[in-house]
Amino acid sequence: MWERTLQDLIRGLRANKKDETKFISKAVDEIRNEIKSDDMELKAGAVLKLTYLEMLGYDMGWASFHVVEVMSASRVHLKSVGYLAAAQSFDQETDVLMLTTNLLKKDLGSTPTDVAVTLNGLAHFVTPDLARDLSPEIIAMLNHSRPNIRKRAILALYKVLMKYPETATHARTRLEEKLEDPDPGVVAATVNVLCELARIYPKDYLSLAPQFFHLLTTSSNNWMLIKIIKLFGALSPYEPRLVKKLQPPITELISNSQAVSLLYECVHTCIIGGMLQGPNGDSLARLCASKLAAFIQDPDQNLKYIALLAMTKIAPSHPHLVAEYQNTILASVSDQDISIRMRALDLVSAMVDRDNIQSIVQQLLSHLVPENSSSMLPSATQALAQHTASTPRPFSSPSQSPAYRLVLCQRILAMGSQSTYENVNNFEWYISVLVDLAHVANVNVGAEICNQIVDVVGRVKGVRRYAVRLMYQLISDETMLRNAHEEGSCSEVLWAAAWVCGEYCEELAEPHKLLSYLLHPGVSSLSPEIVVVYIQAATKIFGTWAASVAQRWEEEDLAEVKNVVEQLKNRFSGLLSSPHIDVQERAANFIQLFRFIQADLDAHRPKPSTPLSSDYSGLDTPSPRYPKSLYLIEPLTTIYELNPVATNAQASVPIPEGLDLDAWIVPPPQQIVADPPPDKKKGKKGKGKDNKPKSSKKKKKVVVEDGDELAPVEETPEEIAERAKRKAERLAQLRDDPYYIGIDTPKTVEEDIDSIPIVQLEGMPSLAGPSASNPPILKATSQTFSTTSFVIDREGEMPKGAITPQPVLVPVSRQHTPIPRENHAPVSTRPSPLPSYGISGEDVRTITPEPIKVTRSKKKGTEKKKRTPVAAVAEP
């Protein structure tokens, strides 16, 4: 029995580290014998050793009753051991706590030393039942003669109020009295308790604001001032008059206090309490921003972190004050601590505006440039020209972390697209930023970049020339094509590049030179979505170029056009074997167009150069000198202009008059059911089954969806013949349908191109000769960003006859509307050389069929009602 004391147990544990479990097992066996002893000193020592072992993770719940025995000891040093063990091991489910009520009441009425020990332990293991039974004694302790007892009673009362809130009605008055206690420790404890209670029930403590305000202006205890300021931060949202009252003392504390913790709490309370608003709010906000900027420059990382967090809350209401410390904040983006970097990014995103977006984005882009490149990024276009592909290597700084780079790229994109690009004042610069980001991001943000490029070019007409120029360079960049399959290559931006060049290829003076890049063999390795757009863009570019060649036609151009058509046809033929159906379909469709054009070019014969009138009509007008097929594709791609669609455009489409959206477009098929078997049961009068003559006409019963049975419908021989005739016509149509499986289709007949009739194309453009000077690749060759103001279409296009819907609140993140790809606005950009086709208004077919009229009829001898159709089902 040599380990009878706690010191001996600790020495034994240190000496038996290799076999600690065996030693502890032996020690617990000895403790079990000691704790059963009648000697209170020995019992208390055993409980003390068990308390130490419990802190090491060993359970002592089996000794709970012995702990209560030690708590009832008469000596203070033994009683303190019992309360310490109870505070350490007892919880809300401990059974023996119900036995301690009288013991605790006795100790609370004992000597001041016993009262202090009891209050300390009670605060740890109080239960709702104990709180209910002991609340009168604890409230009485608030008036104890000794300050240390009053302070412990106040803190224990908080735990009682948490377990038994009904005590608050009796304790509230006593707590308010303790705010005027002569002992500062008691006042500080009262403020702590009231501050915690006000966080839960702030409205209940508004009446104490005058007393707290008096303490705020008279106390010099920084810790108590922090609690009071926190309390006012919780009360001010419920009492607006407090804001004006608190501004002077808090401004004085911020200006004069040297305690960093108190200073930060004052600034934080000003932010969350709404004190930065109003007539004096600007001066207070400026003072808070200056203090927080000093915190950001402090070498203490914790202080820098909370300062950035608080500055982020000031930015929405006072962005101009935060922008004054832009360089200080941006320096934190380069901090080695990733948490500080993230908070700095939050603050940078919150303070961006039209004046500082270019400088902020430029510095953020510099963090994405590899270390072997230039550390500065003077301009977005220079970064595009200087960037070269680098092999991936393990990252050694936060800027090389993929997670951080992803967040950084997303913040750059969010700052630019915020509220439909309201912060961007130069869209040429922003387009170049998006292209730079695609090169240096090295993370998967290509889809977001692609969407923004298409959206900006569609909304801002003044940036289209510059965008086509950059997209031309992007498509011709072999590095982008070669690295398209690498992780983070942002190859999706090629989708946007091809779409922009194809949709606005009229900005190119020699668009056919771009076809060699769009038809590059390496394009087949791209994703099928990009290949599809490449096919579409190549066809559009050819159509625009062919139309321009027709306007300045010379017979020497025939060979060049034939060569381009042959290249397109051969390249598209290679895509017919693609495993992706969309690529196959588009390639097959366009091959047919180019075969037609090729046949027309082969049949072309030189004609004398006779000037043609621009307003000719009729078949006797001489045919043009150029092949007519050169104008085959261009009208298909330029007759409608793509415009951004408003967010509420779909909801604003008016419903046509007479259209019932709830009615069947095609009525459901009617189910034919057989007649029920006759009832063979005899009636009361002994009558048997009625023998009715069979009808020579076919009858059927119709059952609708709701289960109601309709009366039989007789089908006449004429109707039977008509139905058979319609069936034969339908089978004849299906026999000629090449996509219908099940009927032997006839062999395809080779197309006879010469038998195609030639029609006169009206409205042909003037056949002017070729230009004397060779135009550059781009019509706009400016190397600097335009200084003119750009007009952006933020609202979007609305349909004709739109009905303004009810206003719907759309969050900023959803105000970015992508460019539609198929809903074209019927805005003609140029006269079409093809004749217009009209539809006669006489033969108009109604979309909605006539509804079935149903009436109810009675059968003889029964009370059951059945519905009989008056009008037959509409014929197909």
mmCIF file of N, CA and C in Angstrom, residues 230-320:
data_model
loop_
_atom_site.group_PDB
_atom_site.id
_atom_site.type_symbol
_atom_site.label_atom_id
_atom_site.label_comp_id
_atom_site.label_asym_id
_atom_site.label_seq_id
_atom_site.Cartn_x
_atom_site.Cartn_y
_atom_site.Cartn_z
ATOM 1 N N LYS A 230 -20.000 45.059 -25.561
ATOM 2 C CA LYS A 230 -20.666 43.922 -26.201
ATOM 3 C C LYS A 230 -22.157 43.925 -25.895
ATOM 4 N N LEU A 231 -22.493 44.274 -24.649
ATOM 5 C CA LEU A 231 -23.902 44.319 -24.272
ATOM 6 C C LEU A 231 -24.651 45.380 -25.065
ATOM 7 N N PHE A 232 -24.051 46.544 -25.236
ATOM 8 C CA PHE A 232 -24.696 47.594 -26.040
ATOM 9 C C PHE A 232 -24.797 47.192 -27.512
ATOM 10 N N GLY A 233 -23.844 46.407 -27.987
ATOM 11 C CA GLY A 233 -23.941 45.910 -29.355
ATOM 12 C C GLY A 233 -25.141 45.002 -29.553
ATOM 13 N N ALA A 234 -25.542 44.282 -28.491
ATOM 14 C CA ALA A 234 -26.728 43.431 -28.583
ATOM 15 C C ALA A 234 -28.018 44.213 -28.387
ATOM 16 N N LEU A 235 -27.950 45.345 -27.653
ATOM 17 C CA LEU A 235 -29.166 46.112 -27.350
ATOM 18 C C LEU A 235 -29.494 47.151 -28.418
ATOM 19 N N SER A 236 -28.487 47.715 -29.081
ATOM 20 C CA SER A 236 -28.727 48.833 -29.997
ATOM 21 C C SER A 236 -29.650 48.488 -31.165
ATOM 22 N N PRO A 237 -29.667 47.273 -31.720
ATOM 23 C CA PRO A 237 -30.639 47.008 -32.792
ATOM 24 C C PRO A 237 -32.088 47.116 -32.344
ATOM 25 N N TYR A 238 -32.351 46.984 -31.048
ATOM 26 C CA TYR A 238 -33.722 47.048 -30.544
ATOM 27 C C TYR A 238 -34.083 48.433 -29.999
ATOM 28 N N GLU A 239 -33.093 49.316 -29.877
ATOM 29 C CA GLU A 239 -33.351 50.673 -29.414
ATOM 30 C C GLU A 239 -32.498 51.624 -30.235
ATOM 31 N N PRO A 240 -33.037 52.183 -31.337
ATOM 32 C CA PRO A 240 -32.220 53.031 -32.221
ATOM 33 C C PRO A 240 -31.662 54.268 -31.524
ATOM 34 N N ARG A 241 -32.315 54.740 -30.479
ATOM 35 C CA ARG A 241 -31.813 55.947 -29.809
ATOM 36 C C ARG A 241 -30.480 55.718 -29.116
ATOM 37 N N LEU A 242 -30.143 54.473 -28.843
ATOM 38 C CA LEU A 242 -28.864 54.194 -28.194
ATOM 39 C C LEU A 242 -27.687 54.537 -29.107
ATOM 40 N N VAL A 243 -27.898 54.442 -30.421
ATOM 41 C CA VAL A 243 -26.796 54.694 -31.359
ATOM 42 C C VAL A 243 -26.268 56.112 -31.189
ATOM 43 N N LYS A 244 -27.176 57.066 -31.186
ATOM 44 C CA LYS A 244 -26.760 58.466 -31.031
ATOM 45 C C LYS A 244 -26.149 58.721 -29.662
ATOM 46 N N LYS A 245 -26.665 58.039 -28.652
ATOM 47 C CA LYS A 245 -26.167 58.245 -27.285
ATOM 48 C C LYS A 245 -24.785 57.649 -27.099
ATOM 49 N N LEU A 246 -24.494 56.549 -27.777
ATOM 50 C CA LEU A 246 -23.232 55.835 -27.560
ATOM 51 C C LEU A 246 -22.093 56.357 -28.418
ATOM 52 N N GLN A 247 -22.382 57.106 -29.453
ATOM 53 C CA GLN A 247 -21.316 57.543 -30.351
ATOM 54 C C GLN A 247 -20.226 58.368 -29.656
ATOM 55 N N PRO A 248 -20.565 59.363 -28.826
ATOM 56 C CA PRO A 248 -19.486 60.144 -28.190
ATOM 57 C C PRO A 248 -18.581 59.330 -27.273
ATOM 58 N N PRO A 249 -19.106 58.533 -26.311
ATOM 59 C CA PRO A 249 -18.174 57.805 -25.439
ATOM 60 C C PRO A 249 -17.357 56.753 -26.182
ATOM 61 N N ILE A 250 -17.948 56.090 -27.167
ATOM 62 C CA ILE A 250 -17.183 55.077 -27.896
ATOM 63 C C ILE A 250 -16.129 55.731 -28.777
ATOM 64 N N THR A 251 -16.448 56.893 -29.345
ATOM 65 C CA THR A 251 -15.439 57.619 -30.126
ATOM 66 C C THR A 251 -14.269 58.018 -29.250
ATOM 67 N N GLU A 252 -14.562 58.420 -28.019
ATOM 68 C CA GLU A 252 -13.488 58.796 -27.093
ATOM 69 C C GLU A 252 -12.636 57.590 -26.721
ATOM 70 N N LEU A 253 -13.284 56.440 -26.503
ATOM 71 C CA LEU A 253 -12.516 55.236 -26.184
ATOM 72 C C LEU A 253 -11.615 54.828 -27.345
ATOM 73 N N ILE A 254 -12.137 54.912 -28.580
ATOM 74 C CA ILE A 254 -11.331 54.529 -29.750
ATOM 75 C C ILE A 254 -10.152 55.477 -29.911
ATOM 76 N N SER A 255 -10.365 56.738 -29.618
ATOM 77 C CA SER A 255 -9.306 57.740 -29.826
ATOM 78 C C SER A 255 -8.225 57.663 -28.760
ATOM 79 N N ASN A 256 -8.602 57.333 -27.517
ATOM 80 C CA ASN A 256 -7.670 57.461 -26.391
ATOM 81 C C ASN A 256 -7.184 56.132 -25.832
ATOM 82 N N SER A 257 -7.914 55.057 -26.040
ATOM 83 C CA SER A 257 -7.537 53.795 -25.401
ATOM 84 C C SER A 257 -6.304 53.200 -26.064
ATOM 85 N N GLN A 258 -5.431 52.636 -25.221
ATOM 86 C CA GLN A 258 -4.244 51.948 -25.717
ATOM 87 C C GLN A 258 -4.400 50.433 -25.678
ATOM 88 N N ALA A 259 -5.491 49.964 -25.084
ATOM 89 C CA ALA A 259 -5.731 48.519 -25.003
ATOM 90 C C ALA A 259 -6.266 48.021 -26.342
ATOM 91 N N VAL A 260 -5.560 47.123 -26.957
ATOM 92 C CA VAL A 260 -5.929 46.658 -28.284
ATOM 93 C C VAL A 260 -7.254 45.902 -28.249
ATOM 94 N N SER A 261 -7.443 45.087 -27.221
ATOM 95 C CA SER A 261 -8.682 44.305 -27.137
ATOM 96 C C SER A 261 -9.893 45.213 -26.988
ATOM 97 N N LEU A 262 -9.785 46.238 -26.139
ATOM 98 C CA LEU A 262 -10.895 47.189 -25.962
ATOM 99 C C LEU A 262 -11.107 47.995 -27.234
ATOM 100 N N LEU A 263 -10.026 48.375 -27.878
ATOM 101 C CA LEU A 263 -10.136 49.156 -29.108
ATOM 102 C C LEU A 263 -10.859 48.365 -30.200
ATOM 103 N N TYR A 264 -10.488 47.107 -30.369
ATOM 104 C CA TYR A 264 -11.152 46.299 -31.395
ATOM 105 C C TYR A 264 -12.622 46.071 -31.054
ATOM 106 N N GLU A 265 -12.926 45.850 -29.791
ATOM 107 C CA GLU A 265 -14.317 45.610 -29.423
ATOM 108 C C GLU A 265 -15.167 46.849 -29.669
ATOM 109 N N CYS A 266 -14.600 48.031 -29.440
ATOM 110 C CA CYS A 266 -15.330 49.275 -29.733
ATOM 111 C C CYS A 266 -15.609 49.387 -31.236
ATOM 112 N N VAL A 267 -14.608 49.090 -32.067
ATOM 113 C CA VAL A 267 -14.796 49.170 -33.512
ATOM 114 C C VAL A 267 -15.826 48.148 -33.971
ATOM 115 N N HIS A 268 -15.755 46.952 -33.444
ATOM 116 C CA HIS A 268 -16.698 45.897 -33.842
ATOM 117 C C HIS A 268 -18.120 46.251 -33.430
ATOM 118 N N THR A 269 -18.283 46.841 -32.251
ATOM 119 C CA THR A 269 -19.628 47.239 -31.802
ATOM 120 C C THR A 269 -20.180 48.368 -32.667
ATOM 121 N N CYS A 270 -19.322 49.293 -33.072
ATOM 122 C CA CYS A 270 -19.782 50.373 -33.964
ATOM 123 C C CYS A 270 -20.302 49.797 -35.291
ATOM 124 N N ILE A 271 -19.688 48.737 -35.767
ATOM 125 C CA ILE A 271 -20.082 48.165 -37.059
ATOM 126 C C ILE A 271 -21.391 47.422 -36.936
ATOM 127 N N ILE A 272 -21.479 46.512 -35.955
ATOM 128 C CA ILE A 272 -22.673 45.672 -35.846
ATOM 129 C C ILE A 272 -23.842 46.420 -35.227
ATOM 130 N N GLY A 273 -23.562 47.517 -34.508
ATOM 131 C CA GLY A 273 -24.626 48.273 -33.861
ATOM 132 C C GLY A 273 -25.222 49.373 -34.709
ATOM 133 N N GLY A 274 -24.737 49.542 -35.955
ATOM 134 C CA GLY A 274 -25.280 50.570 -36.832
ATOM 135 C C GLY A 274 -24.865 51.975 -36.471
ATOM 136 N N MET A 275 -23.755 52.130 -35.762
ATOM 137 C CA MET A 275 -23.317 53.465 -35.345
ATOM 138 C C MET A 275 -22.576 54.207 -36.446
ATOM 139 N N LEU A 276 -22.265 53.533 -37.543
ATOM 140 C CA LEU A 276 -21.563 54.203 -38.640
ATOM 141 C C LEU A 276 -22.503 54.928 -39.578
ATOM 142 N N GLN A 277 -23.798 54.890 -39.281
ATOM 143 C CA GLN A 277 -24.783 55.613 -40.068
ATOM 144 C C GLN A 277 -25.141 56.914 -39.359
ATOM 145 N N GLY A 278 -25.849 57.773 -40.081
ATOM 146 C CA GLY A 278 -26.289 59.014 -39.468
ATOM 147 C C GLY A 278 -25.337 60.159 -39.709
ATOM 148 N N PRO A 279 -25.614 61.310 -39.102
ATOM 149 C CA PRO A 279 -24.802 62.505 -39.365
ATOM 150 C C PRO A 279 -23.365 62.378 -38.894
ATOM 151 N N ASN A 280 -23.150 61.719 -37.737
ATOM 152 C CA ASN A 280 -21.794 61.576 -37.218
ATOM 153 C C ASN A 280 -21.162 60.245 -37.584
ATOM 154 N N GLY A 281 -21.845 59.464 -38.404
ATOM 155 C CA GLY A 281 -21.346 58.138 -38.728
ATOM 156 C C GLY A 281 -20.110 58.150 -39.602
ATOM 157 N N ASP A 282 -20.003 59.142 -40.527
ATOM 158 C CA ASP A 282 -18.848 59.175 -41.428
ATOM 159 C C ASP A 282 -17.554 59.415 -40.670
ATOM 160 N N SER A 283 -17.575 60.337 -39.727
ATOM 161 C CA SER A 283 -16.360 60.616 -38.960
ATOM 162 C C SER A 283 -15.975 59.412 -38.106
ATOM 163 N N LEU A 284 -16.965 58.758 -37.514
ATOM 164 C CA LEU A 284 -16.666 57.572 -36.713
ATOM 165 C C LEU A 284 -16.170 56.438 -37.602
ATOM 166 N N ALA A 285 -16.750 56.291 -38.798
ATOM 167 C CA ALA A 285 -16.293 55.256 -39.721
ATOM 168 C C ALA A 285 -14.862 55.510 -40.178
ATOM 169 N N ARG A 286 -14.529 56.760 -40.418
ATOM 170 C CA ARG A 286 -13.157 57.081 -40.821
ATOM 171 C C ARG A 286 -12.178 56.747 -39.700
ATOM 172 N N LEU A 287 -12.575 57.041 -38.451
ATOM 173 C CA LEU A 287 -11.721 56.718 -37.312
ATOM 174 C C LEU A 287 -11.546 55.208 -37.166
ATOM 175 N N CYS A 288 -12.635 54.464 -37.341
ATOM 176 C CA CYS A 288 -12.544 53.006 -37.240
ATOM 177 C C CYS A 288 -11.674 52.432 -38.350
ATOM 178 N N ALA A 289 -11.817 52.956 -39.558
ATOM 179 C CA ALA A 289 -11.019 52.450 -40.673
ATOM 180 C C ALA A 289 -9.531 52.713 -40.454
ATOM 181 N N SER A 290 -9.196 53.874 -39.892
ATOM 182 C CA SER A 290 -7.782 54.177 -39.645
ATOM 183 C C SER A 290 -7.197 53.245 -38.581
ATOM 184 N N LYS A 291 -7.986 52.952 -37.545
ATOM 185 C CA LYS A 291 -7.494 52.037 -36.513
ATOM 186 C C LYS A 291 -7.324 50.628 -37.058
ATOM 187 N N LEU A 292 -8.278 50.192 -37.869
ATOM 188 C CA LEU A 292 -8.173 48.857 -38.438
ATOM 189 C C LEU A 292 -7.013 48.752 -39.423
ATOM 190 N N ALA A 293 -6.749 49.822 -40.153
ATOM 191 C CA ALA A 293 -5.603 49.809 -41.069
ATOM 192 C C ALA A 293 -4.294 49.670 -40.296
ATOM 193 N N ALA A 294 -4.236 50.288 -39.111
ATOM 194 C CA ALA A 294 -3.039 50.117 -38.275
ATOM 195 C C ALA A 294 -2.923 48.680 -37.783
ATOM 196 N N PHE A 295 -4.062 48.057 -37.480
ATOM 197 C CA PHE A 295 -4.034 46.654 -37.070
ATOM 198 C C PHE A 295 -3.540 45.750 -38.203
ATOM 199 N N ILE A 296 -3.938 46.079 -39.442
ATOM 200 C CA ILE A 296 -3.525 45.252 -40.579
ATOM 201 C C ILE A 296 -2.012 45.284 -40.760
ATOM 202 N N GLN A 297 -1.395 46.411 -40.453
ATOM 203 C CA GLN A 297 0.053 46.532 -40.578
ATOM 204 C C GLN A 297 0.797 45.973 -39.379
ATOM 205 N N ASP A 298 0.074 45.561 -38.352
ATOM 206 C CA ASP A 298 0.717 45.023 -37.154
ATOM 207 C C ASP A 298 1.321 43.651 -37.453
ATOM 208 N N PRO A 299 2.482 43.341 -36.878
ATOM 209 C CA PRO A 299 3.084 42.016 -37.137
ATOM 210 C C PRO A 299 2.316 40.862 -36.504
ATOM 211 N N ASP A 300 1.451 41.146 -35.541
ATOM 212 C CA ASP A 300 0.662 40.094 -34.912
ATOM 213 C C ASP A 300 -0.356 39.558 -35.920
ATOM 214 N N GLN A 301 -0.248 38.277 -36.259
ATOM 215 C CA GLN A 301 -1.122 37.689 -37.268
ATOM 216 C C GLN A 301 -2.574 37.634 -36.807
ATOM 217 N N ASN A 302 -2.803 37.388 -35.527
ATOM 218 C CA ASN A 302 -4.179 37.337 -35.024
ATOM 219 C C ASN A 302 -4.854 38.701 -35.139
ATOM 220 N N LEU A 303 -4.120 39.752 -34.800
ATOM 221 C CA LEU A 303 -4.674 41.092 -34.899
ATOM 222 C C LEU A 303 -4.933 41.476 -36.350
ATOM 223 N N LYS A 304 -4.045 41.063 -37.235
ATOM 224 C CA LYS A 304 -4.236 41.354 -38.659
ATOM 225 C C LYS A 304 -5.477 40.634 -39.191
ATOM 226 N N TYR A 305 -5.697 39.413 -38.734
ATOM 227 C CA TYR A 305 -6.844 38.633 -39.208
ATOM 228 C C TYR A 305 -8.165 39.286 -38.799
ATOM 229 N N ILE A 306 -8.303 39.645 -37.516
ATOM 230 C CA ILE A 306 -9.569 40.221 -37.065
ATOM 231 C C ILE A 306 -9.771 41.619 -37.641
ATOM 232 N N ALA A 307 -8.671 42.326 -37.946
ATOM 233 C CA ALA A 307 -8.817 43.638 -38.572
ATOM 234 C C ALA A 307 -9.357 43.512 -39.994
ATOM 235 N N LEU A 308 -8.854 42.557 -40.736
ATOM 236 C CA LEU A 308 -9.380 42.330 -42.084
ATOM 237 C C LEU A 308 -10.843 41.902 -42.037
ATOM 238 N N LEU A 309 -11.189 41.106 -41.035
ATOM 239 C CA LEU A 309 -12.565 40.659 -40.885
ATOM 240 C C LEU A 309 -13.489 41.837 -40.592
ATOM 241 N N ALA A 310 -13.040 42.754 -39.715
ATOM 242 C CA ALA A 310 -13.866 43.919 -39.388
ATOM 243 C C ALA A 310 -13.928 44.913 -40.545
ATOM 244 N N MET A 311 -12.826 45.061 -41.271
ATOM 245 C CA MET A 311 -12.812 45.987 -42.403
ATOM 246 C C MET A 311 -13.772 45.517 -43.494
ATOM 247 N N THR A 312 -13.940 44.208 -43.629
ATOM 248 C CA THR A 312 -14.883 43.676 -44.614
ATOM 249 C C THR A 312 -16.309 44.103 -44.305
ATOM 250 N N LYS A 313 -16.625 44.278 -43.032
ATOM 251 C CA LYS A 313 -17.975 44.694 -42.641
ATOM 252 C C LYS A 313 -18.195 46.194 -42.843
ATOM 253 N N ILE A 314 -17.123 46.966 -42.905
ATOM 254 C CA ILE A 314 -17.255 48.410 -43.162
ATOM 255 C C ILE A 314 -17.401 48.676 -44.659
ATOM 256 N N ALA A 315 -16.801 47.827 -45.479
ATOM 257 C CA ALA A 315 -16.750 48.089 -46.920
ATOM 258 C C ALA A 315 -18.121 48.276 -47.563
ATOM 259 N N PRO A 316 -19.160 47.505 -47.235
ATOM 260 C CA PRO A 316 -20.448 47.724 -47.925
ATOM 261 C C PRO A 316 -21.037 49.105 -47.718
ATOM 262 N N SER A 317 -20.870 49.702 -46.536
ATOM 263 C CA SER A 317 -21.460 51.013 -46.268
ATOM 264 C C SER A 317 -20.506 52.169 -46.554
ATOM 265 N N HIS A 318 -19.211 51.946 -46.447
ATOM 266 C CA HIS A 318 -18.226 53.013 -46.667
ATOM 267 C C HIS A 318 -17.079 52.489 -47.525
ATOM 268 N N PRO A 319 -17.351 52.141 -48.785
ATOM 269 C CA PRO A 319 -16.271 51.593 -49.616
ATOM 270 C C PRO A 319 -15.171 52.597 -49.912
ATOM 271 N N HIS A 320 -15.515 53.894 -49.945
ATOM 272 C CA HIS A 320 -14.503 54.897 -50.254
ATOM 273 C C HIS A 320 -13.453 55.003 -49.145
#
